[in-house]
CSV table of C-alpha atoms in Angstrom, one decimal:
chain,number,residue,atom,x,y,z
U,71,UNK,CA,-17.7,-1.4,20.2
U,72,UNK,CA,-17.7,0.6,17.3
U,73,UNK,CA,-18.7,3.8,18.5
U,74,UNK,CA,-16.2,3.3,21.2
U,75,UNK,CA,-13.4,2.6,18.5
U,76,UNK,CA,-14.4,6.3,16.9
U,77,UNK,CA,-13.6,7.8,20.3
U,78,UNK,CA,-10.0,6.2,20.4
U,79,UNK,CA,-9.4,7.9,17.3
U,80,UNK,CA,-11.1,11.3,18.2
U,81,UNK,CA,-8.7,11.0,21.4
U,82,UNK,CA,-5.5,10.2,19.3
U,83,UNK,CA,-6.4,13.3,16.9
U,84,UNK,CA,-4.5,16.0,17.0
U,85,UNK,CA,-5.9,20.0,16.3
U,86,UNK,CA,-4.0,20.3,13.3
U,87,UNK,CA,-5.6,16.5,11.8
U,88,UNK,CA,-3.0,14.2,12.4
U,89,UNK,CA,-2.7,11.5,14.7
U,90,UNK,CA,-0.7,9.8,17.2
U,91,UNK,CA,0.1,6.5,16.6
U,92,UNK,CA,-0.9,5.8,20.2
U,93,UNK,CA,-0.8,7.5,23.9
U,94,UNK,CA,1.7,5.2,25.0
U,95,UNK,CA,5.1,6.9,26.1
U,96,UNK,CA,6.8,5.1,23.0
U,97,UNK,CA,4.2,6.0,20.2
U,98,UNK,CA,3.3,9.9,20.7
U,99,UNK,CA,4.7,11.2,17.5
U,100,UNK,CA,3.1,11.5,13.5
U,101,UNK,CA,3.4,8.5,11.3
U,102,UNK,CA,2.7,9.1,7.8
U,103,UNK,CA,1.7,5.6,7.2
U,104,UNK,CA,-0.1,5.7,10.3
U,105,UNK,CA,-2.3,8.4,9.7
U,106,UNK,CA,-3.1,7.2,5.9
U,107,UNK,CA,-4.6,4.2,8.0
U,108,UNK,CA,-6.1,5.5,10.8
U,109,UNK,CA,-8.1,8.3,8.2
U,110,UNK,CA,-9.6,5.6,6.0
U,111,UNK,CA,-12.9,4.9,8.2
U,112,UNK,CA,-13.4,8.6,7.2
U,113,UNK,CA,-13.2,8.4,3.8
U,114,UNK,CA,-16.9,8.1,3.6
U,115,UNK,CA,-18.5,10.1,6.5
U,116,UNK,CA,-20.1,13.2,6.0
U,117,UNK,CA,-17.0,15.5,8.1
U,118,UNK,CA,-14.1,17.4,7.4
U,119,UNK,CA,-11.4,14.9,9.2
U,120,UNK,CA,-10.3,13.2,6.3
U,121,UNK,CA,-9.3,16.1,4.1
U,122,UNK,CA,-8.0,18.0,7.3
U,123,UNK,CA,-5.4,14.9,7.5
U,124,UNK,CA,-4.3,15.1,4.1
U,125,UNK,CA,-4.0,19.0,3.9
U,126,UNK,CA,-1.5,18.9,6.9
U,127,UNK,CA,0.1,16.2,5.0
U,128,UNK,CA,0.6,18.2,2.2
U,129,UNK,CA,1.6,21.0,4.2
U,130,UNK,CA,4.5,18.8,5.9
U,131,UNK,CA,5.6,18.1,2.4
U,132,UNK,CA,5.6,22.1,1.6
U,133,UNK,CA,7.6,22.8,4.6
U,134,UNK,CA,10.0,20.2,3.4
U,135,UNK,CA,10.0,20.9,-0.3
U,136,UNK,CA,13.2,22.3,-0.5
U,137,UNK,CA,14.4,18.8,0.6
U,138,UNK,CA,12.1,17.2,-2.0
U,139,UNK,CA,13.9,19.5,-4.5
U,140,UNK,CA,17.5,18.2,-3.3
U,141,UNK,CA,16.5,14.4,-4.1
U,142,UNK,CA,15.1,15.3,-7.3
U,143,UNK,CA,18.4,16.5,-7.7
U,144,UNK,CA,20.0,13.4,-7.2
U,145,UNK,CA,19.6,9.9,-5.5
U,146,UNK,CA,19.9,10.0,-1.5
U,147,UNK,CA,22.8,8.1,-0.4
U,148,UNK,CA,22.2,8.0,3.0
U,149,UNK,CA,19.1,7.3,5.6
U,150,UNK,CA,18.3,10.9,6.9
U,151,UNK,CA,18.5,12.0,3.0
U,152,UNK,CA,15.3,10.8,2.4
U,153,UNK,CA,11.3,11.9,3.3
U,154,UNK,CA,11.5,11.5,6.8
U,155,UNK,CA,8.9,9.0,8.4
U,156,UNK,CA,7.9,9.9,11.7
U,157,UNK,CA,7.5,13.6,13.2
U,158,UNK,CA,6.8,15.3,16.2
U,159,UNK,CA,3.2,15.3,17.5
U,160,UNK,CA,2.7,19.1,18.0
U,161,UNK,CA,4.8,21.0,15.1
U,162,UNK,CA,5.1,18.0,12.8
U,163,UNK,CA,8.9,18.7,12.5
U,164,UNK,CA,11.4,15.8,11.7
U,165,UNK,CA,13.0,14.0,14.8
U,166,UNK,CA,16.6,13.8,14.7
U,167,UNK,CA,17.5,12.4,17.9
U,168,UNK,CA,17.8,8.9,17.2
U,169,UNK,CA,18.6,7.0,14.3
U,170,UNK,CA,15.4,6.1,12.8
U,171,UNK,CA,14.6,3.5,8.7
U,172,UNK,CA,13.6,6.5,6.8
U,173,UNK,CA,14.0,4.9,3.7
U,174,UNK,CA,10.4,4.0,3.4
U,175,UNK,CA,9.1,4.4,-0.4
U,176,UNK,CA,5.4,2.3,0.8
U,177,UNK,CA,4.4,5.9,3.2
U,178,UNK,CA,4.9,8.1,-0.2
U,179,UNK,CA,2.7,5.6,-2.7
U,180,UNK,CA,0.6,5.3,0.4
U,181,UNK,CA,-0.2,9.0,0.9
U,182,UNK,CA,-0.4,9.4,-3.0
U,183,UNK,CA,-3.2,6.1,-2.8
U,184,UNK,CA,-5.0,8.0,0.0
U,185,UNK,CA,-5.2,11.9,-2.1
U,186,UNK,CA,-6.6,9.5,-4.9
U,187,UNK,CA,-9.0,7.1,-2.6
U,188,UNK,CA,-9.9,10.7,-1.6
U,189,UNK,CA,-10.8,12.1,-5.0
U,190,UNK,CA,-12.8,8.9,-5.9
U,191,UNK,CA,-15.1,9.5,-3.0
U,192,UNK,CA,-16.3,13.0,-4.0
U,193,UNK,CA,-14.0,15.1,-1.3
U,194,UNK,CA,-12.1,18.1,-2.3
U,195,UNK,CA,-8.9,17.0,-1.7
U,196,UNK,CA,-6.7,19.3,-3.9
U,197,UNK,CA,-6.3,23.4,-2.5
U,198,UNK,CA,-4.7,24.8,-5.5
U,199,UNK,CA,-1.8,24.7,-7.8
U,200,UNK,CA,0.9,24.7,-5.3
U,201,UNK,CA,-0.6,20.9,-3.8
U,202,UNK,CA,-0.7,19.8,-7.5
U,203,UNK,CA,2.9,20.6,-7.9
U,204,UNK,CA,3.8,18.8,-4.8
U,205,UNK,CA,2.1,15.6,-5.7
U,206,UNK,CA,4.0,15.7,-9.2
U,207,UNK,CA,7.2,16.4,-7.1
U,208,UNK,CA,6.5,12.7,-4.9
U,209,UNK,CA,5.5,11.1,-8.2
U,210,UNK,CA,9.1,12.3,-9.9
U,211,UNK,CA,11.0,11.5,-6.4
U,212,UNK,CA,9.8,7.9,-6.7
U,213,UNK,CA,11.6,7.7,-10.1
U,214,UNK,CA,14.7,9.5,-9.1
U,215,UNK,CA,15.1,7.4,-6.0
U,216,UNK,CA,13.9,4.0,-8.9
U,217,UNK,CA,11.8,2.6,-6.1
U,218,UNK,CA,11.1,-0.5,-8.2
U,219,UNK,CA,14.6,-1.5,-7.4
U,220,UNK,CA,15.9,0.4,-4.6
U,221,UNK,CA,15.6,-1.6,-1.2
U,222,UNK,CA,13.7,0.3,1.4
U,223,UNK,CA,12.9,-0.5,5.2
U,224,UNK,CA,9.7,-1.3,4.5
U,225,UNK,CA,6.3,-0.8,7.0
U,226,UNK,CA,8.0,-2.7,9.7
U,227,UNK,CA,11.0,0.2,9.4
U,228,UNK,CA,13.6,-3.0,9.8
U,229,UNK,CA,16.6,-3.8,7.6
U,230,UNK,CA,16.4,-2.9,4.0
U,231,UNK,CA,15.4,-5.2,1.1
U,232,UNK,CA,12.4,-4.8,-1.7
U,233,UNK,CA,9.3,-5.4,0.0
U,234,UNK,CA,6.5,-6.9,-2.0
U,235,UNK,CA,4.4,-4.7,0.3
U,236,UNK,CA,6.3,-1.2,-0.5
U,237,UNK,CA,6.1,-2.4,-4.4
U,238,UNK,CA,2.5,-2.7,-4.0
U,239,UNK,CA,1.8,0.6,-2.3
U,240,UNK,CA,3.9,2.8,-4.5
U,241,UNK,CA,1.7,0.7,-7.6
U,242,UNK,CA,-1.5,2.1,-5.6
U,243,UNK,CA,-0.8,5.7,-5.1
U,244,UNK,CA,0.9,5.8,-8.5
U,245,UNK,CA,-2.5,4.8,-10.3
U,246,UNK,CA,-4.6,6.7,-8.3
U,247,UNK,CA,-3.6,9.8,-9.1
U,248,UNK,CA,-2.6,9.2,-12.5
U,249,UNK,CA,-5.4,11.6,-14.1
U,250,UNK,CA,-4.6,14.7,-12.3
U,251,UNK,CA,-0.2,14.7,-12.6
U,252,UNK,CA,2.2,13.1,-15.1
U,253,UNK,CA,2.7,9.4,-13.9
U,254,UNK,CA,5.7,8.1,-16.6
U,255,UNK,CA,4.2,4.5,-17.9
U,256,UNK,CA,7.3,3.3,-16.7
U,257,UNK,CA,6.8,3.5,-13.2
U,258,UNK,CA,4.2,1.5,-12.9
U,259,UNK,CA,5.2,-0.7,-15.4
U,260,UNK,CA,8.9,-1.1,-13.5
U,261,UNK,CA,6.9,-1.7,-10.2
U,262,UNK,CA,4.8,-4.1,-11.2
U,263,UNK,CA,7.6,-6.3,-13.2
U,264,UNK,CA,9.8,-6.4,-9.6
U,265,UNK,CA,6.2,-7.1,-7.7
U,266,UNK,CA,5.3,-10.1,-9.9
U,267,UNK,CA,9.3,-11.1,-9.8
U,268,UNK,CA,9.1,-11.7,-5.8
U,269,UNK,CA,5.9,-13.3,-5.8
U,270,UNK,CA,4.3,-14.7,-3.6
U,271,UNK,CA,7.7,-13.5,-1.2
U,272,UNK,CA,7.1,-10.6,0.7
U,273,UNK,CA,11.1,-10.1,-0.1
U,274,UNK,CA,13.9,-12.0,-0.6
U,275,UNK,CA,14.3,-12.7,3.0
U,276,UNK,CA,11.2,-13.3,4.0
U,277,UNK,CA,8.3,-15.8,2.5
U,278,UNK,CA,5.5,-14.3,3.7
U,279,UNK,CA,4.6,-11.4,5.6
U,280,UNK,CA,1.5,-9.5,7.6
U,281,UNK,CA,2.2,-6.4,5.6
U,282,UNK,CA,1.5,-8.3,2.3
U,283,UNK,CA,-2.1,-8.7,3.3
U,284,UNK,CA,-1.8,-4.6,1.8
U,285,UNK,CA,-1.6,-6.0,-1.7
U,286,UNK,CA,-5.4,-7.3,-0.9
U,287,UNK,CA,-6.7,-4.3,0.9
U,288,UNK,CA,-6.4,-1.6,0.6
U,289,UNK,CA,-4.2,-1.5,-2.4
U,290,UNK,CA,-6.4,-3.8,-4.3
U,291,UNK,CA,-2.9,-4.6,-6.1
U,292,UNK,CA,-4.0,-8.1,-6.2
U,293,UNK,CA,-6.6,-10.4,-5.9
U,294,UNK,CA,-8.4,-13.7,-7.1
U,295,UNK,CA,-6.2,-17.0,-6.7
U,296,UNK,CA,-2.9,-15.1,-6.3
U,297,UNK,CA,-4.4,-13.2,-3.7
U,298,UNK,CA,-6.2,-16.3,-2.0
U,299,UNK,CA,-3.0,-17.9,-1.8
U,300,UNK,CA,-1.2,-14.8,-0.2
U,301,UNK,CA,-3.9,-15.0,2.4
U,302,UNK,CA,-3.4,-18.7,2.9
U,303,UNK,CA,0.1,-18.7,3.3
U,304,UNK,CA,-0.6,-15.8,6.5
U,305,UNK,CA,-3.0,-18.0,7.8
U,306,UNK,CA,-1.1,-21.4,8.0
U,307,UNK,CA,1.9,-19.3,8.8
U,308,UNK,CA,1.6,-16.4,10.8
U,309,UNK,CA,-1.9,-16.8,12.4
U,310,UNK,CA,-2.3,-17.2,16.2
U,311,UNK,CA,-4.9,-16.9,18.7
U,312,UNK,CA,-4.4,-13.4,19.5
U,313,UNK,CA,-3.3,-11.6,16.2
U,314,UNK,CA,-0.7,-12.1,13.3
U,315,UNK,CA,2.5,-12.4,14.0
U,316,UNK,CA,4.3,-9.5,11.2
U,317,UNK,CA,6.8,-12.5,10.3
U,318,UNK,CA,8.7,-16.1,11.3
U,319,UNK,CA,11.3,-15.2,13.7
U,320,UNK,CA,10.0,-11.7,14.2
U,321,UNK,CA,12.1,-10.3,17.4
U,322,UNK,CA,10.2,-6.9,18.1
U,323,UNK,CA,8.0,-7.4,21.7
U,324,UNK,CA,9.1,-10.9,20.9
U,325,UNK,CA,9.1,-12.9,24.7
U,326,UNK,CA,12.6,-13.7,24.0
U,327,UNK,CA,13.6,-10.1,23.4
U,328,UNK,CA,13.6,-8.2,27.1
U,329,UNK,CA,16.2,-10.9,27.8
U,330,UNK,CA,17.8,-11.6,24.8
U,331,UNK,CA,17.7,-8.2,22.6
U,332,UNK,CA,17.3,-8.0,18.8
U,333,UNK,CA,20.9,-9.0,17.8
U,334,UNK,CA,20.3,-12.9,17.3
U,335,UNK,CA,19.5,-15.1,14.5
U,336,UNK,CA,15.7,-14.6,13.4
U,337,UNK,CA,15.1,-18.8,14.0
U,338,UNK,CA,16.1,-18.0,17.5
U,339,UNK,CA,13.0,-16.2,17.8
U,340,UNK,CA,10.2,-18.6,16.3
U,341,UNK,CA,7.5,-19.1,18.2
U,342,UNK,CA,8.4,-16.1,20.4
U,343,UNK,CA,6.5,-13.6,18.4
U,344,UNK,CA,4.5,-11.2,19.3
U,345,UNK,CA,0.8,-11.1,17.8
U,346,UNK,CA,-0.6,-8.2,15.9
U,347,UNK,CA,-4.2,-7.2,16.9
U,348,UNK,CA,-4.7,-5.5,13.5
U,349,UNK,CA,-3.8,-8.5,11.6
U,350,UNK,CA,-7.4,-10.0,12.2
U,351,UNK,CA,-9.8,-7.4,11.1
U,352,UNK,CA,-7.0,-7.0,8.3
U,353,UNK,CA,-7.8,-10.6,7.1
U,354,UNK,CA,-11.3,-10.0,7.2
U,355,UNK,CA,-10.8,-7.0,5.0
U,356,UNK,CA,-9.4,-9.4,2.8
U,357,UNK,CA,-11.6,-12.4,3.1
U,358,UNK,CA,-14.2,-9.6,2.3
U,359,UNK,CA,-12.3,-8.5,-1.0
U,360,UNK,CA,-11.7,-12.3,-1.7
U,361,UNK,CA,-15.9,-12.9,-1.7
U,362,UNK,CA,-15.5,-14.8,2.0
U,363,UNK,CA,-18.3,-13.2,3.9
U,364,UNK,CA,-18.5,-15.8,6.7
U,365,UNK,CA,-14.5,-16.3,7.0
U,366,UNK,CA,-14.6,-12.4,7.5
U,367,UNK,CA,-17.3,-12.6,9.9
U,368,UNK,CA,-15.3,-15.3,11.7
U,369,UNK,CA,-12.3,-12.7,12.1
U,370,UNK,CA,-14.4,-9.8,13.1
U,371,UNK,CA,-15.7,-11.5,16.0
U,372,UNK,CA,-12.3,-12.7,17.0
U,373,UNK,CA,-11.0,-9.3,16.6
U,374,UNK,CA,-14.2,-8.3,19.4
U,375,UNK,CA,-13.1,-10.9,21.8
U,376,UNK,CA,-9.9,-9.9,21.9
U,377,UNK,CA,-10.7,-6.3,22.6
U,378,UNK,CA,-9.3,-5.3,26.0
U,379,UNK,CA,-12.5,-3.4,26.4
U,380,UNK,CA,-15.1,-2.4,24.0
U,381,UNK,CA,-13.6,-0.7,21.4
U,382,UNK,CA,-10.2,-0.5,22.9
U,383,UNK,CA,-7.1,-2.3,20.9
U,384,UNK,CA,-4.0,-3.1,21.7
U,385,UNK,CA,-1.2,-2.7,19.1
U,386,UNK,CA,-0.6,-6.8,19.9
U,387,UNK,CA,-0.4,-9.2,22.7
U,388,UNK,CA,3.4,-10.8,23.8
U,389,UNK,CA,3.3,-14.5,22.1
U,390,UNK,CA,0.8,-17.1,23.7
U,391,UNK,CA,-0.5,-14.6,26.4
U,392,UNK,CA,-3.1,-12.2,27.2
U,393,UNK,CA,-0.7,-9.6,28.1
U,394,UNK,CA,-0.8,-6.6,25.3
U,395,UNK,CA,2.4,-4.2,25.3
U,396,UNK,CA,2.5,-0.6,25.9
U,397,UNK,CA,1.3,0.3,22.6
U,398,UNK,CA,-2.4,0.4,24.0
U,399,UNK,CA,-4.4,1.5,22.1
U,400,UNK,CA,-2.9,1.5,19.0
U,401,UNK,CA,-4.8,3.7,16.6
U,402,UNK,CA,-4.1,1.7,13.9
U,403,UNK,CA,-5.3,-1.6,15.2
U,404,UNK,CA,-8.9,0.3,16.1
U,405,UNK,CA,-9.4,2.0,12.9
U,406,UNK,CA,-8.5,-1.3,11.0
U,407,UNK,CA,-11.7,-3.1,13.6
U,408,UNK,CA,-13.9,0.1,12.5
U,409,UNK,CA,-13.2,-0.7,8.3
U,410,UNK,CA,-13.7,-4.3,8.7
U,411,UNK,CA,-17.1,-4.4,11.0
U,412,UNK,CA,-18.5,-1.4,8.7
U,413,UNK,CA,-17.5,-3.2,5.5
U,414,UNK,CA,-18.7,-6.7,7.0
U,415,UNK,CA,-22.0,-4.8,7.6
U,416,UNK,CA,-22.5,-3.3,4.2
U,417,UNK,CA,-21.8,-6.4,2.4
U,418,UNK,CA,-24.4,-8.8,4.7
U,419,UNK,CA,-27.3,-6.2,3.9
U,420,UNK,CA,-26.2,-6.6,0.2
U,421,UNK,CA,-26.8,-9.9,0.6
């Protein structure tokens, strides 16, 4: 199963080092939050694919300096203002053919966590001068845009509102790279002053949310009892037999939605929701962080026996069903089942 999961993501791997989120019709573009995902199993191998996805990274953000430059400049006022989220597959251009939640300050701290993840782990992940100055250019468009206070859409790309998660991802890359460019003190001191403000709400609209599990792993934001209870709360709320549902009322693949749309009231949709496949080997990633080794081994194994073939993951399964969506397989969900199973394995021959 595992070595199957690798050959998902060789498959979804582009020449240049990115990858699709998935094959499906839907999915066949560049996510930069995807790919900072999807590259962590190879943090730690002995290859070149980790560094090759953060140099073409970096060289999206030096095509696209001159629009860095501009919202150093100023504060963006509008959506397609800011760092674009999602990209074409082949040239890694922006898409402008649809209106799309751009506004999503969790991809840059995420992609400054994963340069600085990176560097911890011995790889040569800085070229020259030139990606230096671009690093210090996302640290200083961060403040500009105040991130600590300015509502963004968040990993889910919906409505805007401070996310707990987004907080906690900017907080990450911030102090990871903190020893090779000019973080202000403030920035991480602003961040973490709105973080501890919402907790243990993921925002001010919603409770609790899947995407908060981030704050455990891999951010490592949080942990010990406020963690544990950020993990509790997914599991009596959000957990089903199938995944983790991203939030109460979600209406995305939601049963109701083919019929119904997006438009109504979030309580119209409870119980409707779809279930995330990466939302178990997530909690075992976190049950592993938390000191759980048997609760993760528990979600490992439910992560295998939902596998729609060895290896293969779905990006979730319509509510109450064995029916995944289109979405299959979803890079994401597989490299999340490669991180957990590895770590799981690590950890029992520790003990």
């Amino acid at each position: 199963m595992l070595q199957e999961s690798y050959r998902v993501l060789d498959k979804l791997r582009k020449p240049h080092g990115l990858y699709i989120a998935s094959p499906s019709k839907f999915y066949k573009y560049v996510w930069i939050r995807d790919n900072v995902y999807i590259s962590l199993p190879f943090v730690n191998k002995d290859n070149e694919w980790y560094e090759k996805t953060y140099f073409r990274l970096l060289d999206l953000f030096r095509e696209y300096e001159w629009k860095i430059d501009i919202l150093l400049e100023h504060k963006p006022k509008w959506v397609w203002e800011y760092i674009h989220a999602r990209y074409s597959a082949d040239e890694v251009k922006e898409i402008h053919d649809e209106a799309w939640g751009h506004v999503q300050h969790d991809m840059i701290g995420a992609f400054l966590f994963g340069i600085g993840l990176g560097i911890q782990h011995d790889k040569e992940m800085i070229r020259d001068q030139k990606d230096l100055d671009i690093l210090q250019k996302l640290v200083y468009y961060l403040q500009n845009v105040e991130y600590w206070h300015d509502p963004d859409n968040g990993m889910w790309e919906e409505w805007r509102e401070i996310h707990a998660s987004s907080l906690g991802a900017c907080l990450a890359g911030l102090k990871s790279i903190d020893k090779i460019v000019d973080v202000p003190s403030k920035l991480i001191d602003s961040g973490f002053k709105s973080l501890f403000e919402l907790y243990p709400r993921e925002s001010a609209d919603k409770s609790i949310d899947l995407a908060q599990l981030s704050l455990i792993y891999p951010y490592r934001i949080i942990n010990g009892l406020m963690g544990e209870v950020i993990v509790s709360r997914v599991e009596e709320l959000l957990l089903r037999e199938n995944g983790v549902i991203r939030y109460e009322g979600d209406s995305y693949y939601s049963t109701l939605e083919q019929k119904h749309g997006r438009e109504k009231p979030r309580e119209f949709y409870k119980g409707s929701e779809a279930e995330w496949c990466f939302g178990l080997p997530w909690l075992a990633l976190c049950h592993l962080e938390l000191g759980h080794i048997e609760k993760a081994s528990e979600y490992v194994q439910k992560t295998e026996q939902i596998m729609i073939e060895p290896g293969l993951l779905p990006e979730l399964y319509y509510s109450g069903t064995q029916i995944p969506n289109p979405n299959t397989p979803l890079g994401w969900s597989c490299s999340m089942y490669i991180l957990a199973k590895e770590a799981l394995a690590k950890r029992t021959v520790h003990v």
